[in-house]
mmCIF file of C-alpha atoms and ligand atoms in Angstrom:
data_model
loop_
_atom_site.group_PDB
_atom_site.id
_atom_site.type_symbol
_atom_site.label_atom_id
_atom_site.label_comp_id
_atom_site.label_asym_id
_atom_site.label_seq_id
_atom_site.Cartn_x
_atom_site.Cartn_y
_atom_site.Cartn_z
ATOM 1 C CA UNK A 1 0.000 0.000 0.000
ATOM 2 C CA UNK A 2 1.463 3.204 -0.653
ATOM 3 C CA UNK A 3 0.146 6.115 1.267
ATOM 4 C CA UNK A 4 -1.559 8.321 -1.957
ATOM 5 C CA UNK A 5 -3.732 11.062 -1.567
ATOM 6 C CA UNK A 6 -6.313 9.907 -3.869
ATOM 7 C CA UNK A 7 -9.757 9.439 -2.567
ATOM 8 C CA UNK A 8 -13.075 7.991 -4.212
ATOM 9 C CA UNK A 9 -14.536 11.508 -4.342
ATOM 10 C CA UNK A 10 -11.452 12.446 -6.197
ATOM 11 C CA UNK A 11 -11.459 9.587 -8.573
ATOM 12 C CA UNK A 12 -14.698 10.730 -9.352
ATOM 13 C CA UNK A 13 -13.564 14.498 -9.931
ATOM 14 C CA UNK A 14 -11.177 13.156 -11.967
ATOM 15 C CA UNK A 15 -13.190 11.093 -14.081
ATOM 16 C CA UNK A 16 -15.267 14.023 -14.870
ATOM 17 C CA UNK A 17 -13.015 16.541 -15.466
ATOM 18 C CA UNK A 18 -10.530 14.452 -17.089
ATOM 19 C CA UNK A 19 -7.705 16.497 -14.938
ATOM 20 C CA UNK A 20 -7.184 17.027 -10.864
ATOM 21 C CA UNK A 21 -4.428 18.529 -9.049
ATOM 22 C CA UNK A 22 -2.720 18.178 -5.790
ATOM 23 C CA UNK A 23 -0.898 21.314 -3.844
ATOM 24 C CA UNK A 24 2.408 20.511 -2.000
ATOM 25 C CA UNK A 25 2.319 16.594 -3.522
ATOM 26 C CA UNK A 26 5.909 16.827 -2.814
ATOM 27 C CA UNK A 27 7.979 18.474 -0.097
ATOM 28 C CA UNK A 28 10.531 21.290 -0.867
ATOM 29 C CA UNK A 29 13.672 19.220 -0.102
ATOM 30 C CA UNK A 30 12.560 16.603 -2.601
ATOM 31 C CA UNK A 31 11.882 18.781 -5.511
ATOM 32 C CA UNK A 32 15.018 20.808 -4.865
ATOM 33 C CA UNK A 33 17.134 17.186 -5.409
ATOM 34 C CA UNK A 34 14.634 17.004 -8.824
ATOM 35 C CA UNK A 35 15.470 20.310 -9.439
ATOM 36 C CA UNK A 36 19.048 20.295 -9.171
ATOM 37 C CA UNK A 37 18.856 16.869 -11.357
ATOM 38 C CA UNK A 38 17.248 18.574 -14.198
ATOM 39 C CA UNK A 39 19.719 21.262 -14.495
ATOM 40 C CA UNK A 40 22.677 19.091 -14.233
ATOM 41 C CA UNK A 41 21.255 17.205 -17.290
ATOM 42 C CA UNK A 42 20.848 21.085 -19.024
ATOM 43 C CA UNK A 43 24.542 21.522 -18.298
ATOM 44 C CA UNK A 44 25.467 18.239 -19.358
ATOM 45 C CA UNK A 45 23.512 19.224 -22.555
ATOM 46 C CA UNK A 46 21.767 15.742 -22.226
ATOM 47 C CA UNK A 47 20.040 14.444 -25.667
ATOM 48 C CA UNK A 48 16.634 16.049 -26.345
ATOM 49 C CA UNK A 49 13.079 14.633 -27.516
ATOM 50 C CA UNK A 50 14.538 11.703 -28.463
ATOM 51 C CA UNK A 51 13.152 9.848 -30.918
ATOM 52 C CA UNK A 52 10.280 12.406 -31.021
ATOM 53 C CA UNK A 53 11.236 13.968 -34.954
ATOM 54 C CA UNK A 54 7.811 14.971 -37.369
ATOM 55 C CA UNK A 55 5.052 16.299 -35.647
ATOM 56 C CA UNK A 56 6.303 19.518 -35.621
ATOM 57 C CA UNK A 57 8.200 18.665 -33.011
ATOM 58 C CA UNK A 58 12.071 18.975 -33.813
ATOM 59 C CA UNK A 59 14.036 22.413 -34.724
ATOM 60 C CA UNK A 60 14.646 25.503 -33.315
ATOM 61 C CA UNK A 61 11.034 26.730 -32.992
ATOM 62 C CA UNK A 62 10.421 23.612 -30.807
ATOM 63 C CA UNK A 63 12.913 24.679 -28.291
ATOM 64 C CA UNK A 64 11.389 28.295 -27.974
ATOM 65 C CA UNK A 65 8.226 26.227 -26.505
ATOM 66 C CA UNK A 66 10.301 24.105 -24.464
ATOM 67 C CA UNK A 67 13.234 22.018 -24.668
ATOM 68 C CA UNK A 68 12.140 18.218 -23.457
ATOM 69 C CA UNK A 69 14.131 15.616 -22.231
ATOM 70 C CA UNK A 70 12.631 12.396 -22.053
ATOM 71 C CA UNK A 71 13.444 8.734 -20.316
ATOM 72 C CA UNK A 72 15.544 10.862 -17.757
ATOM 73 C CA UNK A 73 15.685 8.157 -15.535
ATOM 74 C CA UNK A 74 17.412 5.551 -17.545
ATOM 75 C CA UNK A 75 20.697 7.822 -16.776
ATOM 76 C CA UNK A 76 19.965 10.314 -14.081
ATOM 77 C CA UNK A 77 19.366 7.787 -10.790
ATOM 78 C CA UNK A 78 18.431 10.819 -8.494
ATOM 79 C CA UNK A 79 15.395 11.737 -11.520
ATOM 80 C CA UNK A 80 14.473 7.727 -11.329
ATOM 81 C CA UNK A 81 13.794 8.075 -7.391
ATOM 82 C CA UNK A 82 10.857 10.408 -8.596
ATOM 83 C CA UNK A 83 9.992 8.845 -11.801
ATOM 84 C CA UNK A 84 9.496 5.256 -10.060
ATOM 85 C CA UNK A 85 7.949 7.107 -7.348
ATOM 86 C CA UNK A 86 5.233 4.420 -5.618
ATOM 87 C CA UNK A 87 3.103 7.514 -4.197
ATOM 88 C CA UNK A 88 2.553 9.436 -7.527
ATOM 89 C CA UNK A 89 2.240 5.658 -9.601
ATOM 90 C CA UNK A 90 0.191 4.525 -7.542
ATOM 91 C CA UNK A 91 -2.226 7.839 -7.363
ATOM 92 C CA UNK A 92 -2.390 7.559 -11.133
ATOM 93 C CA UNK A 93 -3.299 4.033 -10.543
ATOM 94 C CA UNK A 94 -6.471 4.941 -8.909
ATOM 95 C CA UNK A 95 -7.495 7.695 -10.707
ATOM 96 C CA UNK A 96 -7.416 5.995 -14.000
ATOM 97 C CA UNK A 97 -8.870 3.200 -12.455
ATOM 98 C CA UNK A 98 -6.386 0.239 -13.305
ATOM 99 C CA UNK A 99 -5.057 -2.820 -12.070
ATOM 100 C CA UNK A 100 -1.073 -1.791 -12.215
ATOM 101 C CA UNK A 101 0.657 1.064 -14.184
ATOM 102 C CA UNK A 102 3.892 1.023 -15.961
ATOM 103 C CA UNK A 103 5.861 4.431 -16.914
ATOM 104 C CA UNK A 104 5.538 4.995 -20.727
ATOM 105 C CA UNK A 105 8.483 7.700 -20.222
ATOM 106 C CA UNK A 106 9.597 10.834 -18.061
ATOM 107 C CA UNK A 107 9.824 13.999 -19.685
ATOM 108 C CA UNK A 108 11.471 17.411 -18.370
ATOM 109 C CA UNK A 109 9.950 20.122 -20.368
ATOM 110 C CA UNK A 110 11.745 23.547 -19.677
ATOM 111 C CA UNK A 111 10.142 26.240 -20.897
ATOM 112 C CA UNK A 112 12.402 29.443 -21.518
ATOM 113 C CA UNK A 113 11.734 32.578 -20.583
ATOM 114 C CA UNK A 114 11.914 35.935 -22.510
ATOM 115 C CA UNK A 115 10.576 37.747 -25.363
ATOM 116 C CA UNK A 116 10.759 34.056 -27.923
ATOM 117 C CA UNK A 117 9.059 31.858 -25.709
ATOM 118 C CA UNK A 118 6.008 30.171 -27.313
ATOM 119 C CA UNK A 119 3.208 28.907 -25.710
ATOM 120 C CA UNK A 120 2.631 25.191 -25.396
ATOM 121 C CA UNK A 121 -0.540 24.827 -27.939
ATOM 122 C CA UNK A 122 -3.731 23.932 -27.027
ATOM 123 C CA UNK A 123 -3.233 19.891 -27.871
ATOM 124 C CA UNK A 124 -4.256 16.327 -26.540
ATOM 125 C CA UNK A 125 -1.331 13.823 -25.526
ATOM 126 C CA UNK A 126 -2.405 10.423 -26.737
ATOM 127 C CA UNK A 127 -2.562 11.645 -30.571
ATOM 128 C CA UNK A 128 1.640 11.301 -29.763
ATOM 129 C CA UNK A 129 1.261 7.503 -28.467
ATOM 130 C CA UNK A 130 0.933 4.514 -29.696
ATOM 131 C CA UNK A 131 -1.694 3.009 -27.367
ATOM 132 C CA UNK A 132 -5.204 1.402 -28.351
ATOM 133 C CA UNK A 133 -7.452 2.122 -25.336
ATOM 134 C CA UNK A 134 -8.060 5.632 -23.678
ATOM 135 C CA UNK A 135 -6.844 6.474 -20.350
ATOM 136 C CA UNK A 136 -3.289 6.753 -20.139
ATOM 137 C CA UNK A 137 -2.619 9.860 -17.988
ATOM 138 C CA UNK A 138 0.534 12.138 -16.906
ATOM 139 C CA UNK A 139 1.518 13.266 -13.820
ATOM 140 C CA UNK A 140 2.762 17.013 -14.407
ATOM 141 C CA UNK A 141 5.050 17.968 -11.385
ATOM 142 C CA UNK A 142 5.953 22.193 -11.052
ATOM 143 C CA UNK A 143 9.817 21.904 -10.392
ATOM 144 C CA UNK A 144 9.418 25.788 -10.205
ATOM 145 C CA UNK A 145 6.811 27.685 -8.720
ATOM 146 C CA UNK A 146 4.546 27.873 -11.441
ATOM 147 C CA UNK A 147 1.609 30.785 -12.483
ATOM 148 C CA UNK A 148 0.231 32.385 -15.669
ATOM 149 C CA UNK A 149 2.755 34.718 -16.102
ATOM 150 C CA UNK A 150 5.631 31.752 -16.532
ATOM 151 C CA UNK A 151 3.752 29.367 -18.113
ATOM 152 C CA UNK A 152 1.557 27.604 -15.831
ATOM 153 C CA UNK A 153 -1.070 24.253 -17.218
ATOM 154 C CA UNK A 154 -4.089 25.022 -18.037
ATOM 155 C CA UNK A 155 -6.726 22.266 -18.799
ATOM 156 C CA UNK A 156 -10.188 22.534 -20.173
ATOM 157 C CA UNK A 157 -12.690 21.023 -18.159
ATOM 158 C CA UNK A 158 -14.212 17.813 -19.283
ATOM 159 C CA UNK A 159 -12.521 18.149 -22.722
ATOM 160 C CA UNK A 160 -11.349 14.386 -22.433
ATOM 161 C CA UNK A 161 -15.047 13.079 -23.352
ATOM 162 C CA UNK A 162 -14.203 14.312 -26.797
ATOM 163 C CA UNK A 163 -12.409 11.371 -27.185
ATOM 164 C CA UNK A 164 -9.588 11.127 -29.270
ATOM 165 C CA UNK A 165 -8.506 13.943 -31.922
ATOM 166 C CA UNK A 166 -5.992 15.224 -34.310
ATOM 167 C CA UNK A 167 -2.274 15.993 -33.300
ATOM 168 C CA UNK A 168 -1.725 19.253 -33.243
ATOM 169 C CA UNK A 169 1.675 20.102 -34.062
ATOM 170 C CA UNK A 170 3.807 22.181 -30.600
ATOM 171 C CA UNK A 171 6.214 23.674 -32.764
ATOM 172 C CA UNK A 172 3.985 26.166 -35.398
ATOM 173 C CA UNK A 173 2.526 28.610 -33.297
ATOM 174 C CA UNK A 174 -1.126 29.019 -33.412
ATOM 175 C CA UNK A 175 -2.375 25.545 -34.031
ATOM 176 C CA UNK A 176 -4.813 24.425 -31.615
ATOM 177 C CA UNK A 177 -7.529 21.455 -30.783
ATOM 178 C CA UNK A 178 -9.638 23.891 -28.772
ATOM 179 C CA UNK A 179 -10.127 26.306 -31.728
ATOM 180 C CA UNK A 180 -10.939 23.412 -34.442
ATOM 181 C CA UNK A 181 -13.316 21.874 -31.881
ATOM 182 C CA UNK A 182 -14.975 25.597 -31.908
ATOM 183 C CA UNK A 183 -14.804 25.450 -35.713
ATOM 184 C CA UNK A 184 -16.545 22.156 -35.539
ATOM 185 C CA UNK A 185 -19.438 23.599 -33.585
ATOM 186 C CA UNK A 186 -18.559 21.868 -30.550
ATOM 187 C CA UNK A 187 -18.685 23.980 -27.024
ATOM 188 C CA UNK A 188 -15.924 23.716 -24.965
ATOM 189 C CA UNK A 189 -15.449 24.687 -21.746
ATOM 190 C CA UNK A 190 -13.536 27.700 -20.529
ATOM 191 C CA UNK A 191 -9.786 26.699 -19.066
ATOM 192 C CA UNK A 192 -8.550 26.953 -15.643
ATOM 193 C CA UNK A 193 -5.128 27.614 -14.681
ATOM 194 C CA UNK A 194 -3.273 25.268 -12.930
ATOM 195 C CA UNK A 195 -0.671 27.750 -10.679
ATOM 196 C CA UNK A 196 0.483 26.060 -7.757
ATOM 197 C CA UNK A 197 4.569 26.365 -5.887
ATOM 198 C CA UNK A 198 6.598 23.811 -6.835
ATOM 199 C CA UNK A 199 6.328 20.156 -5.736
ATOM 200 C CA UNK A 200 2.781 20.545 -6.511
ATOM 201 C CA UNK A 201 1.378 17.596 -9.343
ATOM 202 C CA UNK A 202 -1.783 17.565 -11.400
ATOM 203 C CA UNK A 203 -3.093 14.361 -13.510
ATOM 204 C CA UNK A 204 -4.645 14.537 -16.771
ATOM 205 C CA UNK A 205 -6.006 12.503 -19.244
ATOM 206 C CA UNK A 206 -4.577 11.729 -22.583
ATOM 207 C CA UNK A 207 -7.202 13.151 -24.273
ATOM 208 C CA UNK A 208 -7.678 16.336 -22.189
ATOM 209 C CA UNK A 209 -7.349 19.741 -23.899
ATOM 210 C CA UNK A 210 -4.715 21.573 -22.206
ATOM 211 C CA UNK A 211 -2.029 24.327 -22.615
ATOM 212 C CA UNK A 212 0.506 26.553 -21.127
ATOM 213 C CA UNK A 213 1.577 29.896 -22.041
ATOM 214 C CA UNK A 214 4.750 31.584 -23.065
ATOM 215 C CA UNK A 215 6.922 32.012 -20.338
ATOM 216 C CA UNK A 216 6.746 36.073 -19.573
ATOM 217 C CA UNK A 217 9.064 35.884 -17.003
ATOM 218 C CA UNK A 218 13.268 36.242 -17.451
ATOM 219 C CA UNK A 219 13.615 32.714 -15.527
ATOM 220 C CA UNK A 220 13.189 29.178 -17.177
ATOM 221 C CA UNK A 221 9.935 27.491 -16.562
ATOM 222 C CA UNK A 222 11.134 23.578 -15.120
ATOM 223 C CA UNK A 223 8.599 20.811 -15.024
ATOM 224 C CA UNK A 224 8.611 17.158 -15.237
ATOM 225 C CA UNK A 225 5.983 14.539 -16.350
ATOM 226 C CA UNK A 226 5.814 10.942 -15.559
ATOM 227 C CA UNK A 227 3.090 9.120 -18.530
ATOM 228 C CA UNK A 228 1.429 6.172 -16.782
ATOM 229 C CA UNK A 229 0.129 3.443 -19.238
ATOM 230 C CA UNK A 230 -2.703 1.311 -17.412
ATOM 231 C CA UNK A 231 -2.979 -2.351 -17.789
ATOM 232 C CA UNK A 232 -5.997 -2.090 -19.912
ATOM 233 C CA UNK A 233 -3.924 -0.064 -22.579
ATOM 234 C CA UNK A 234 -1.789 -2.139 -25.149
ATOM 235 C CA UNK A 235 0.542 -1.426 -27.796
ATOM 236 C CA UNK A 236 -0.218 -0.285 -31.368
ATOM 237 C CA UNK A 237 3.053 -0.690 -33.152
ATOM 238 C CA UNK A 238 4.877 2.810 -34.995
ATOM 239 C CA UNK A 239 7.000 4.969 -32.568
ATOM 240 C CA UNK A 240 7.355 4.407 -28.915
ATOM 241 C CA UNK A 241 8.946 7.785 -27.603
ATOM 242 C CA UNK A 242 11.165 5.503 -25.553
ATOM 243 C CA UNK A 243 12.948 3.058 -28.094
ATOM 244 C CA UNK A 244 11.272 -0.087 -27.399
ATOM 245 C CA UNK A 245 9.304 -0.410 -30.513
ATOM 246 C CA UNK A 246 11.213 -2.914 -32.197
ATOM 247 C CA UNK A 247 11.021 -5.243 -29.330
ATOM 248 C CA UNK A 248 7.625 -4.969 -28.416
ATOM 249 C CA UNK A 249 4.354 -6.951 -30.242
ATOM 250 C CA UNK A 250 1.773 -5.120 -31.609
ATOM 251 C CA UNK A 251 -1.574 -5.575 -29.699
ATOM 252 C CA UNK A 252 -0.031 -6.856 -26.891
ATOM 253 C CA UNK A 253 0.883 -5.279 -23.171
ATOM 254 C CA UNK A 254 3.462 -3.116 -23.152
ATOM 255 C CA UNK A 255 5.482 -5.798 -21.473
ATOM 256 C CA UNK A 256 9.350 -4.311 -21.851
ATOM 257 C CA UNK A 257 12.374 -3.502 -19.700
ATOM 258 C CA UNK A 258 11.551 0.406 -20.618
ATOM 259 C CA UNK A 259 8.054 0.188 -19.292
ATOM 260 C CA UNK A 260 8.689 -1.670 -16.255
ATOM 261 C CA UNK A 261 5.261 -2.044 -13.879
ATOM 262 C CA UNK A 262 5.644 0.668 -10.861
ATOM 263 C CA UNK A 263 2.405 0.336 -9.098
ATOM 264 C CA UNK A 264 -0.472 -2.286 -8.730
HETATM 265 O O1 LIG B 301 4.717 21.837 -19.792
HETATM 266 C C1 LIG B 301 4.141 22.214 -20.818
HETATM 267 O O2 LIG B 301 4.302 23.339 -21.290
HETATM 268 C C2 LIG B 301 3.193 21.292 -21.513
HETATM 269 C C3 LIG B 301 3.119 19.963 -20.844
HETATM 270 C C4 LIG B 301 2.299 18.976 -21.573
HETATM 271 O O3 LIG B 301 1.754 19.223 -22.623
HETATM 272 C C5 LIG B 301 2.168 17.643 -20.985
HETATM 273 O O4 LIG B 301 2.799 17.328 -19.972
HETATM 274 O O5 LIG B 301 1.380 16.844 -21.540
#
């Protein structure tokens, strides 16, 4: 048993608005060892996105939304502590309602500040995976303190019932799922903004609408993201951000060395 927050009432909150968050999920001293982490793999100028070309997603316009390193903890032991942490697995556990979870891959996403930062477009995750069933979900954790101004979440309310859309591509500015669901004729629901100091989390859906600003502020924006894939989720062959394609059958569990179990 591990001791997670997560209660029925917000398993239900969460199934309804496809997001929830949770202030203070983590204590200062254990973010600042995250923290420190994530910049000694900036100054180390550890490989970026890998494996995460097309989509928009690779040049220098990419980077002015944020530069993202991914599968952190296959080289950075004090970022595995956190990304095999039984506390936040196991609260994604619950909330998506699964029998285990296993870590699709980590991701620090580090928005810069300054006049050239983008915004993070208005997008759904799971158009990016390669999984059949809905309900794979990411833990977002603020390694900063985290508000509007520096480029904050912000989720739309419910938006995951839409079920599965388009891609929408990070790197041209503009592009965005909430404004071609509008097109569409389709309400959706007005955003909330997702400030909270750091070592706060919030879970969201793959398939709810979310976004973050450019980062107005003269400081780097540092999160990090842990993407659960529940047991009821298998794999549909093309790229697995992580490498493991190859190795892996389509239509089966993602049953592979880089997608270990961590709660359940
Ligand atoms: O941190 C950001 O700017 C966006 C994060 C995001 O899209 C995600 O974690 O799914």
């Amino acid at each position: 048993m591990s001791d997670s927050p997560v209660t029925d009432a917000d398993i239900e909150s969460y199934q309804e608005s496809g997001f929830i968050q949770y202030k203070g999920f983590f204590s200062p001293e254990e973010i600042s060892v995250l923290r420190d982490a994530i910049d000694d793999a900036i100054s180390a100028n550890r490989d970026r996105i890998l494996g995460a070309e097309g989509g928009g997603r690779s040049g220098g316009d990419y980077e002015k939304v944020f530069n993202q390193m991914v599968n952190l903890w296959t080289d950075y032991p004090a970022v595995k502590e956190f990304s095999f942490n039984e506390r936040l697995a196991d609260s994604a556990r619950r909330l998506a309602e699964a029998r285990d979870v296993r870590i699709y891959h980590d991701h620090a996403m580090i928005k810069p500040g300054g006049e050239e930062s983008r915004a993070t477009n208005w997008h759904q995750d799971h158009p990016y995976w390669p999984m059949d069933n809905l309900g794979p979900l990411s833990a977002w954790v603020a390694v900063d303190d985290v508000t509007v101004k520096n480029g904050c979440l912000h989720f739309c309310p419910g938006s995951h019932k839409f079920g599965l859309q388009e891609g929408i591509k990070l790197g041209i500015e503009g592009e965005s799922i909430v404004d071609k669901m509008k097109e569409r004729g389709h309400d959706v629901v007005e955003p909330v903004a997702m400030e909270m100091a750091a070592g706060g989390v919030t879970f969201h859906h793959g398939c709810n609408f979310h976004y973050a600003g450019p980062n107005q502020t003269a400081n780097p924006r540092r999160a990090f993201a842990v993407i659960y894939i529940p047991d009821y989720v298998n794999f549909t062959g093309g790229k697995d951000a992580a490498g493991a394609s190859d190795e892996m059958e389509v239509g089966k569990p993602w049953d592979h060395p880089l997608h270990p179990v961590l709660a359940g």
